[in-house]
PDB file of C-alpha atoms in Angstrom:
ATOM      1  CA  LEU G   1      -9.427 206.009   5.446  1.00  0.00           C
ATOM      2  CA  ALA G   2      -7.378 206.300   8.629  1.00  0.00           C
ATOM      3  CA  TYR G   3      -9.300 205.326  11.764  1.00  0.00           C
ATOM      4  CA  GLY G   4      -8.598 204.017  15.231  1.00  0.00           C
ATOM      5  CA  GLY G   5      -6.193 205.541  17.694  1.00  0.00           C
ATOM      6  CA  ALA G   6      -3.107 204.510  15.700  1.00  0.00           C
ATOM      7  CA  GLY G   7      -4.413 204.744  12.129  1.00  0.00           C
ATOM      8  CA  PRO G   8      -3.700 208.448  11.487  1.00  0.00           C
ATOM      9  CA  THR G   9      -0.256 208.121  13.095  1.00  0.00           C
ATOM     10  CA  HIS G  10       0.859 205.618  10.457  1.00  0.00           C
ATOM     11  CA  ALA G  11      -1.378 206.525   7.492  1.00  0.00           C
ATOM     12  CA  CYS G  12       1.064 208.751   5.606  1.00  0.00           C
ATOM     13  CA  LEU G  13       3.931 206.323   6.181  1.00  0.00           C
ATOM     14  CA  LEU G  14       1.861 203.485   4.722  1.00  0.00           C
ATOM     15  CA  ALA G  15       0.633 205.682   1.870  1.00  0.00           C
ATOM     16  CA  GLU G  16       4.195 206.571   0.898  1.00  0.00           C
ATOM     17  CA  GLU G  17       5.223 202.908   0.801  1.00  0.00           C
ATOM     18  CA  THR G  18       2.231 201.794  -1.271  1.00  0.00           C
ATOM     19  CA  GLY G  19       1.779 204.779  -3.582  1.00  0.00           C
ATOM     20  CA  ILE G  20      -1.544 205.903  -2.121  1.00  0.00           C
ATOM     21  CA  ARG G  21      -1.967 209.600  -2.915  1.00  0.00           C
ATOM     22  CA  ARG G  22      -5.009 210.544  -0.817  1.00  0.00           C
ATOM     23  CA  VAL G  23      -5.775 209.850   2.828  1.00  0.00           C
ATOM     24  CA  LEU G  24      -8.917 210.853   4.738  1.00  0.00           C
ATOM     25  CA  VAL G  25      -8.841 211.274   8.518  1.00  0.00           C
ATOM     26  CA  PRO G  26     -12.370 211.602   9.990  1.00  0.00           C
ATOM     27  CA  PRO G  27     -13.059 214.028  12.856  1.00  0.00           C
ATOM     28  CA  SER G  28     -12.873 211.360  15.570  1.00  0.00           C
ATOM     29  CA  PRO G  29     -10.889 208.378  14.275  1.00  0.00           C
ATOM     30  CA  GLY G  30     -10.676 206.680  17.655  1.00  0.00           C
ATOM     31  CA  THR G  31     -14.455 206.407  17.990  1.00  0.00           C
ATOM     32  CA  LEU G  32     -15.353 205.804  14.332  1.00  0.00           C
ATOM     33  CA  CYS G  33     -15.989 202.062  14.790  1.00  0.00           C
ATOM     34  CA  ALA G  34     -18.049 202.633  17.925  1.00  0.00           C
ATOM     35  CA  ARG G  35     -20.112 205.270  16.112  1.00  0.00           C
ATOM     36  CA  GLY G  36     -20.758 202.813  13.312  1.00  0.00           C
ATOM     37  CA  ALA G  37     -21.820 200.103  15.753  1.00  0.00           C
ATOM     38  CA  LEU G  38     -24.245 202.477  17.488  1.00  0.00           C
ATOM     39  CA  THR G  39     -25.827 203.856  14.315  1.00  0.00           C
ATOM     40  CA  MET G  40     -25.803 200.886  11.943  1.00  0.00           C
ATOM     41  CA  ASP G  41     -29.084 199.450  10.725  1.00  0.00           C
ATOM     42  CA  VAL G  42     -30.146 196.213  12.408  1.00  0.00           C
ATOM     43  CA  LYS G  43     -30.978 193.121  10.413  1.00  0.00           C
ATOM     44  CA  SER G  44     -31.746 189.441  10.746  1.00  0.00           C
ATOM     45  CA  ASP G  45     -31.809 186.627   8.179  1.00  0.00           C
ATOM     46  CA  TYR G  46     -34.351 183.835   7.797  1.00  0.00           C
ATOM     47  CA  VAL G  47     -33.790 180.713   5.717  1.00  0.00           C
ATOM     48  CA  ARG G  48     -36.001 177.940   4.346  1.00  0.00           C
ATOM     49  CA  THR G  49     -34.466 174.968   2.493  1.00  0.00           C
ATOM     50  CA  PHE G  50     -36.235 173.545  -0.593  1.00  0.00           C
ATOM     51  CA  ARG G  51     -33.803 171.667  -2.897  1.00  0.00           C
ATOM     52  CA  ARG G  52     -36.354 171.132  -5.648  1.00  0.00           C
ATOM     53  CA  ALA G  53     -36.629 172.005  -9.307  1.00  0.00           C
ATOM     54  CA  LEU G  54     -38.122 175.468  -9.599  1.00  0.00           C
ATOM     55  CA  ASN G  55     -40.773 174.432 -12.117  1.00  0.00           C
ATOM     56  CA  GLU G  56     -42.010 171.709  -9.745  1.00  0.00           C
ATOM     57  CA  ILE G  57     -42.708 174.031  -6.801  1.00  0.00           C
ATOM     58  CA  PRO G  58     -46.239 175.476  -6.650  1.00  0.00           C
ATOM     59  CA  GLY G  59     -46.196 179.246  -6.463  1.00  0.00           C
ATOM     60  CA  ALA G  60     -48.516 179.239  -3.458  1.00  0.00           C
ATOM     61  CA  GLU G  61     -46.013 177.110  -1.547  1.00  0.00           C
ATOM     62  CA  LEU G  62     -43.255 179.632  -2.185  1.00  0.00           C
ATOM     63  CA  GLU G  63     -45.432 182.552  -1.122  1.00  0.00           C
ATOM     64  CA  ASP G  64     -46.544 180.703   2.013  1.00  0.00           C
ATOM     65  CA  ALA G  65     -42.902 180.076   2.953  1.00  0.00           C
ATOM     66  CA  TYR G  66     -42.024 183.750   2.490  1.00  0.00           C
ATOM     67  CA  ALA G  67     -45.124 184.828   4.447  1.00  0.00           C
ATOM     68  CA  MET G  68     -44.102 182.607   7.370  1.00  0.00           C
ATOM     69  CA  MET G  69     -40.573 184.044   7.380  1.00  0.00           C
ATOM     70  CA  GLU G  70     -41.947 187.581   7.172  1.00  0.00           C
ATOM     71  CA  ARG G  71     -44.098 187.030  10.252  1.00  0.00           C
ATOM     72  CA  SER G  72     -41.105 185.686  12.150  1.00  0.00           C
ATOM     73  CA  ALA G  73     -38.959 188.597  11.002  1.00  0.00           C
ATOM     74  CA  ARG G  74     -41.452 191.267  12.052  1.00  0.00           C
ATOM     75  CA  ALA G  75     -41.973 189.560  15.405  1.00  0.00           C
ATOM     76  CA  TRP G  76     -38.198 189.538  15.949  1.00  0.00           C
ATOM     77  CA  LEU G  77     -37.838 193.243  15.183  1.00  0.00           C
ATOM     78  CA  THR G  78     -40.731 194.118  17.473  1.00  0.00           C
ATOM     79  CA  GLY G  79     -39.363 191.914  20.255  1.00  0.00           C
ATOM     80  CA  GLU G  80     -35.905 193.508  20.087  1.00  0.00           C
ATOM     81  CA  ALA G  81     -37.495 196.892  20.907  1.00  0.00           C
ATOM     82  CA  ILE G  82     -34.797 198.732  18.953  1.00  0.00           C
ATOM     83  CA  PRO G  83     -35.918 202.226  17.874  1.00  0.00           C
ATOM     84  CA  VAL G  84     -36.187 202.247  14.085  1.00  0.00           C
ATOM     85  CA  ASP G  85     -37.545 204.825  11.657  1.00  0.00           C
ATOM     86  CA  SER G  86     -38.776 202.165   9.254  1.00  0.00           C
ATOM     87  CA  SER G  87     -38.059 198.642   8.077  1.00  0.00           C
ATOM     88  CA  ARG G  88     -37.785 196.775   4.808  1.00  0.00           C
ATOM     89  CA  LEU G  89     -37.905 193.135   3.752  1.00  0.00           C
ATOM     90  CA  GLU G  90     -35.501 191.723   1.172  1.00  0.00           C
ATOM     91  CA  ARG G  91     -36.380 188.473  -0.570  1.00  0.00           C
ATOM     92  CA  SER G  92     -33.796 186.325  -2.288  1.00  0.00           C
ATOM     93  CA  ALA G  93     -33.327 182.735  -3.386  1.00  0.00           C
ATOM     94  CA  GLU G  94     -30.273 180.511  -3.712  1.00  0.00           C
ATOM     95  CA  MET G  95     -30.424 178.690  -7.020  1.00  0.00           C
ATOM     96  CA  ARG G  96     -28.293 176.512  -9.279  1.00  0.00           C
ATOM     97  CA  TYR G  97     -28.473 174.477 -12.438  1.00  0.00           C
ATOM     98  CA  VAL G  98     -29.515 170.896 -11.731  1.00  0.00           C
ATOM     99  CA  GLY G  99     -26.344 168.919 -10.997  1.00  0.00           C
ATOM    100  CA  GLN G 100     -24.239 171.855  -9.838  1.00  0.00           C
ATOM    101  CA  GLY G 101     -22.535 171.723  -6.463  1.00  0.00           C
ATOM    102  CA  PHE G 102     -22.820 175.445  -5.699  1.00  0.00           C
ATOM    103  CA  SER G 103     -25.587 178.039  -5.677  1.00  0.00           C
ATOM    104  CA  LEU G 104     -26.020 181.711  -6.489  1.00  0.00           C
ATOM    105  CA  ASN G 105     -28.119 184.082  -4.424  1.00  0.00           C
ATOM    106  CA  VAL G 106     -30.611 185.991  -6.588  1.00  0.00           C
ATOM    107  CA  ALA G 107     -32.991 188.794  -5.658  1.00  0.00           C
ATOM    108  CA  CYS G 108     -36.545 187.445  -5.689  1.00  0.00           C
ATOM    109  CA  PRO G 109     -39.551 189.213  -7.271  1.00  0.00           C
ATOM    110  CA  ALA G 110     -42.191 190.582  -4.914  1.00  0.00           C
ATOM    111  CA  ASP G 111     -44.673 187.894  -5.978  1.00  0.00           C
ATOM    112  CA  VAL G 112     -43.674 184.371  -6.993  1.00  0.00           C
ATOM    113  CA  SER G 113     -47.141 182.868  -6.674  1.00  0.00           C
ATOM    114  CA  THR G 114     -47.733 183.257 -10.407  1.00  0.00           C
ATOM    115  CA  ALA G 115     -46.023 181.520 -13.309  1.00  0.00           C
ATOM    116  CA  GLN G 116     -44.776 184.911 -14.493  1.00  0.00           C
ATOM    117  CA  GLY G 117     -43.144 185.533 -11.113  1.00  0.00           C
ATOM    118  CA  ARG G 118     -41.313 182.206 -11.183  1.00  0.00           C
ATOM    119  CA  GLU G 119     -40.248 182.782 -14.790  1.00  0.00           C
ATOM    120  CA  GLU G 120     -38.844 186.157 -13.762  1.00  0.00           C
ATOM    121  CA  LEU G 121     -36.933 184.492 -10.906  1.00  0.00           C
ATOM    122  CA  ALA G 122     -35.437 181.949 -13.328  1.00  0.00           C
ATOM    123  CA  ARG G 123     -34.509 184.731 -15.757  1.00  0.00           C
ATOM    124  CA  ARG G 124     -32.703 186.616 -13.002  1.00  0.00           C
ATOM    125  CA  PHE G 125     -30.750 183.478 -12.137  1.00  0.00           C
ATOM    126  CA  HIS G 126     -29.645 182.947 -15.751  1.00  0.00           C
ATOM    127  CA  GLU G 127     -28.517 186.585 -15.968  1.00  0.00           C
ATOM    128  CA  ARG G 128     -26.704 186.361 -12.636  1.00  0.00           C
ATOM    129  CA  HIS G 129     -24.944 183.148 -13.694  1.00  0.00           C
ATOM    130  CA  LEU G 130     -23.884 184.813 -16.940  1.00  0.00           C
ATOM    131  CA  THR G 131     -22.534 187.827 -15.045  1.00  0.00           C
ATOM    132  CA  VAL G 132     -20.573 185.771 -12.509  1.00  0.00           C
ATOM    133  CA  PHE G 133     -19.327 182.892 -14.651  1.00  0.00           C
ATOM    134  CA  ARG G 134     -19.602 184.354 -18.192  1.00  0.00           C
ATOM    135  CA  HIS G 135     -21.987 181.635 -19.318  1.00  0.00           C
ATOM    136  CA  GLY G 136     -25.607 180.712 -18.779  1.00  0.00           C
ATOM    137  CA  ASP G 137     -28.207 178.398 -20.291  1.00  0.00           C
ATOM    138  CA  PRO G 138     -31.834 179.643 -20.283  1.00  0.00           C
ATOM    139  CA  ASN G 139     -32.953 176.189 -21.501  1.00  0.00           C
ATOM    140  CA  ALA G 140     -31.371 174.267 -18.611  1.00  0.00           C
ATOM    141  CA  SER G 141     -33.351 173.144 -15.570  1.00  0.00           C
ATOM    142  CA  VAL G 142     -32.981 175.316 -12.498  1.00  0.00           C
ATOM    143  CA  GLU G 143     -33.050 174.053  -8.946  1.00  0.00           C
ATOM    144  CA  LEU G 144     -34.077 176.234  -6.025  1.00  0.00           C
ATOM    145  CA  THR G 145     -32.072 175.236  -2.975  1.00  0.00           C
ATOM    146  CA  THR G 146     -32.907 177.877  -0.366  1.00  0.00           C
ATOM    147  CA  LEU G 147     -35.301 180.752   0.205  1.00  0.00           C
ATOM    148  CA  ARG G 148     -33.894 183.696   2.120  1.00  0.00           C
ATOM    149  CA  LEU G 149     -35.527 186.681   3.737  1.00  0.00           C
ATOM    150  CA  THR G 150     -33.714 189.577   5.389  1.00  0.00           C
ATOM    151  CA  ILE G 151     -35.424 192.186   7.519  1.00  0.00           C
ATOM    152  CA  VAL G 152     -33.613 195.504   7.887  1.00  0.00           C
ATOM    153  CA  GLY G 153     -34.553 198.011  10.568  1.00  0.00           C
ATOM    154  CA  LEU G 154     -33.448 201.515   9.597  1.00  0.00           C
ATOM    155  CA  THR G 155     -32.203 203.198  12.753  1.00  0.00           C
ATOM    156  CA  PRO G 156     -32.227 206.978  13.354  1.00  0.00           C
ATOM    157  CA  LYS G 157     -28.975 208.609  12.298  1.00  0.00           C
ATOM    158  CA  PRO G 158     -27.320 211.501  14.135  1.00  0.00           C
ATOM    159  CA  PRO G 159     -27.158 214.795  12.245  1.00  0.00           C
ATOM    160  CA  THR G 160     -24.138 215.423  10.049  1.00  0.00           C
ATOM    161  CA  MET G 161     -21.701 217.687  11.836  1.00  0.00           C
ATOM    162  CA  SER G 162     -20.085 220.613  10.046  1.00  0.00           C
ATOM    163  CA  VAL G 163     -17.383 223.139  10.865  1.00  0.00           C
ATOM    164  CA  GLN G 164     -17.334 226.824  10.055  1.00  0.00           C
ATOM    165  CA  ALA G 165     -14.936 228.363   7.588  1.00  0.00           C
ATOM    166  CA  SER G 166     -12.157 230.623   8.769  1.00  0.00           C
ATOM    167  CA  GLY G 167     -10.326 233.330   6.876  1.00  0.00           C
ATOM    168  CA  THR G 168      -7.260 233.190   9.088  1.00  0.00           C
ATOM    169  CA  ALA G 169      -4.554 230.552   9.171  1.00  0.00           C
ATOM    170  CA  ALA G 170      -4.443 228.047  12.003  1.00  0.00           C
ATOM    171  CA  PRO G 171      -1.426 228.778  14.218  1.00  0.00           C
ATOM    172  CA  PRO G 172       0.745 225.927  15.546  1.00  0.00           C
ATOM    173  CA  HIS G 173       1.040 225.833  19.300  1.00  0.00           C
ATOM    174  CA  GLU G 174       4.562 224.383  19.382  1.00  0.00           C
ATOM    175  CA  SER G 175       7.346 222.778  17.346  1.00  0.00           C
ATOM    176  CA  ARG G 176       8.607 219.240  17.859  1.00  0.00           C
ATOM    177  CA  THR G 177      11.539 217.201  16.581  1.00  0.00           C
ATOM    178  CA  VAL G 178      10.525 213.967  14.818  1.00  0.00           C
ATOM    179  CA  TYR G 179      12.723 211.096  13.647  1.00  0.00           C
ATOM    180  CA  TYR G 180      11.730 210.382  10.025  1.00  0.00           C
ATOM    181  CA  GLN G 181      13.515 208.190   7.458  1.00  0.00           C
ATOM    182  CA  GLY G 182      16.772 208.265   9.397  1.00  0.00           C
ATOM    183  CA  ASN G 183      16.813 212.014  10.011  1.00  0.00           C
ATOM    184  CA  GLU G 184      15.538 214.422  12.615  1.00  0.00           C
ATOM    185  CA  ILE G 185      13.089 216.985  11.225  1.00  0.00           C
ATOM    186  CA  ASP G 186      11.218 219.860  12.850  1.00  0.00           C
ATOM    187  CA  CYS G 187       7.423 219.600  12.807  1.00  0.00           C
ATOM    188  CA  ALA G 188       4.861 222.257  13.625  1.00  0.00           C
ATOM    189  CA  VAL G 189       2.250 220.906  16.043  1.00  0.00           C
ATOM    190  CA  TYR G 190      -1.421 221.878  15.622  1.00  0.00           C
ATOM    191  CA  ALA G 191      -4.500 221.225  17.743  1.00  0.00           C
ATOM    192  CA  ARG G 192      -7.287 219.532  15.765  1.00  0.00           C
ATOM    193  CA  THR G 193      -9.849 221.699  17.523  1.00  0.00           C
ATOM    194  CA  ASP G 194      -8.219 224.813  16.007  1.00  0.00           C
ATOM    195  CA  LEU G 195      -8.739 223.646  12.407  1.00  0.00           C
ATOM    196  CA  ARG G 196     -11.666 225.065  10.440  1.00  0.00           C
ATOM    197  CA  HIS G 197     -13.128 224.560   6.985  1.00  0.00           C
ATOM    198  CA  GLY G 198     -10.605 225.663   4.384  1.00  0.00           C
ATOM    199  CA  HIS G 199      -7.529 225.552   6.594  1.00  0.00           C
ATOM    200  CA  GLN G 200      -4.492 224.200   4.755  1.00  0.00           C
ATOM    201  CA  LEU G 201      -1.289 222.852   6.261  1.00  0.00           C
ATOM    202  CA  GLN G 202       1.914 221.665   4.672  1.00  0.00           C
ATOM    203  CA  GLY G 203       3.818 218.623   5.894  1.00  0.00           C
ATOM    204  CA  PRO G 204       5.753 217.810   7.868  1.00  0.00           C
ATOM    205  CA  CYS G 205       3.449 218.561  10.769  1.00  0.00           C
ATOM    206  CA  ILE G 206       1.624 216.932  13.652  1.00  0.00           C
ATOM    207  CA  ILE G 207      -2.076 217.323  14.426  1.00  0.00           C
ATOM    208  CA  GLU G 208      -3.071 216.362  17.955  1.00  0.00           C
ATOM    209  CA  GLN G 209      -6.495 215.507  19.377  1.00  0.00           C
ATOM    210  CA  TYR G 210      -7.851 213.581  22.349  1.00  0.00           C
ATOM    211  CA  ASP G 211      -8.217 210.202  20.582  1.00  0.00           C
ATOM    212  CA  THR G 212      -5.300 210.134  18.114  1.00  0.00           C
ATOM    213  CA  THR G 213      -2.307 211.937  16.632  1.00  0.00           C
ATOM    214  CA  THR G 214      -1.994 212.534  12.888  1.00  0.00           C
ATOM    215  CA  PHE G 215       1.551 212.614  11.548  1.00  0.00           C
ATOM    216  CA  VAL G 216       1.753 214.356   8.158  1.00  0.00           C
ATOM    217  CA  THR G 217       4.968 213.486   6.350  1.00  0.00           C
ATOM    218  CA  PRO G 218       6.838 216.055   4.197  1.00  0.00           C
ATOM    219  CA  SER G 219       5.305 214.716   0.978  1.00  0.00           C
ATOM    220  CA  PHE G 220       1.694 215.381   2.050  1.00  0.00           C
ATOM    221  CA  ASN G 221      -0.423 218.522   2.398  1.00  0.00           C
ATOM    222  CA  VAL G 222      -3.569 218.848   4.519  1.00  0.00           C
ATOM    223  CA  THR G 223      -6.940 220.500   3.882  1.00  0.00           C
ATOM    224  CA  CYS G 224      -9.817 220.617   6.371  1.00  0.00           C
ATOM    225  CA  ASP G 225     -13.191 220.190   4.662  1.00  0.00           C
ATOM    226  CA  ALA G 226     -16.663 221.420   5.629  1.00  0.00           C
ATOM    227  CA  PHE G 227     -17.345 218.311   7.749  1.00  0.00           C
ATOM    228  CA  GLY G 228     -14.123 218.473   9.746  1.00  0.00           C
ATOM    229  CA  ASN G 229     -12.372 215.716   7.816  1.00  0.00           C
ATOM    230  CA  LEU G 230      -8.663 216.076   7.131  1.00  0.00           C
ATOM    231  CA  LEU G 231      -7.854 215.442   3.475  1.00  0.00           C
ATOM    232  CA  LEU G 232      -4.182 214.525   3.087  1.00  0.00           C
ATOM    233  CA  GLU G 233      -2.891 214.645  -0.482  1.00  0.00           C
ATOM    234  CA  ALA G 234       0.531 213.835  -1.850  1.00  0.00           C
ATOM    235  CA  SER G 235       2.250 217.000  -3.058  1.00  0.00           C
ATOM    236  CA  ALA G 236       4.476 215.251  -5.586  1.00  0.00           C
TER     237      ALA G 236
END
């Protein structure tokens, strides 16, 4: 994925060196990071330390701790006044076998006030430990070190842009000499705004736009998809 002002300029060169066969150039590479920052979901984490054996913690105490964090989380989201479509709360717990020096974060059931809820939490830890470290011991004592709660505010997303198909080829607006691998080669130069869904170009060529320049080396071909992305694929 080539982004930033310089990414598409060097993407094919890097792909050739590393054996990457497909490169995607989004419609506006120079503003891709800014777009992500403006449209990303917002979140905040809340933590409560316990460091006690799981079977020694009353379920009501765990639920009370989560309830307190949930109130703080909702108050934070309201106070930030960020427009969100909806929000969700994600419970998790950091756990370890008694005597271990490290913990694993495990998704927490919706209700841990009951014995069944705490048993389910312990079971998830054993399974997670088995997945990560290839061993687990359901009979060993489990220590809960930290409760975690994450609130996620789902922000409105802009509509997906699309480009129309075109039955005619995109004409280059000029030709330019480029120094490539020790030789001078002639490259057709295209305007990104002239490319439509289905347009195909053969490297070497240059595609110019206001926030970047895409250099397509001789070993890559280009296809414009329905969303305006440039799909660069190695031809050999």
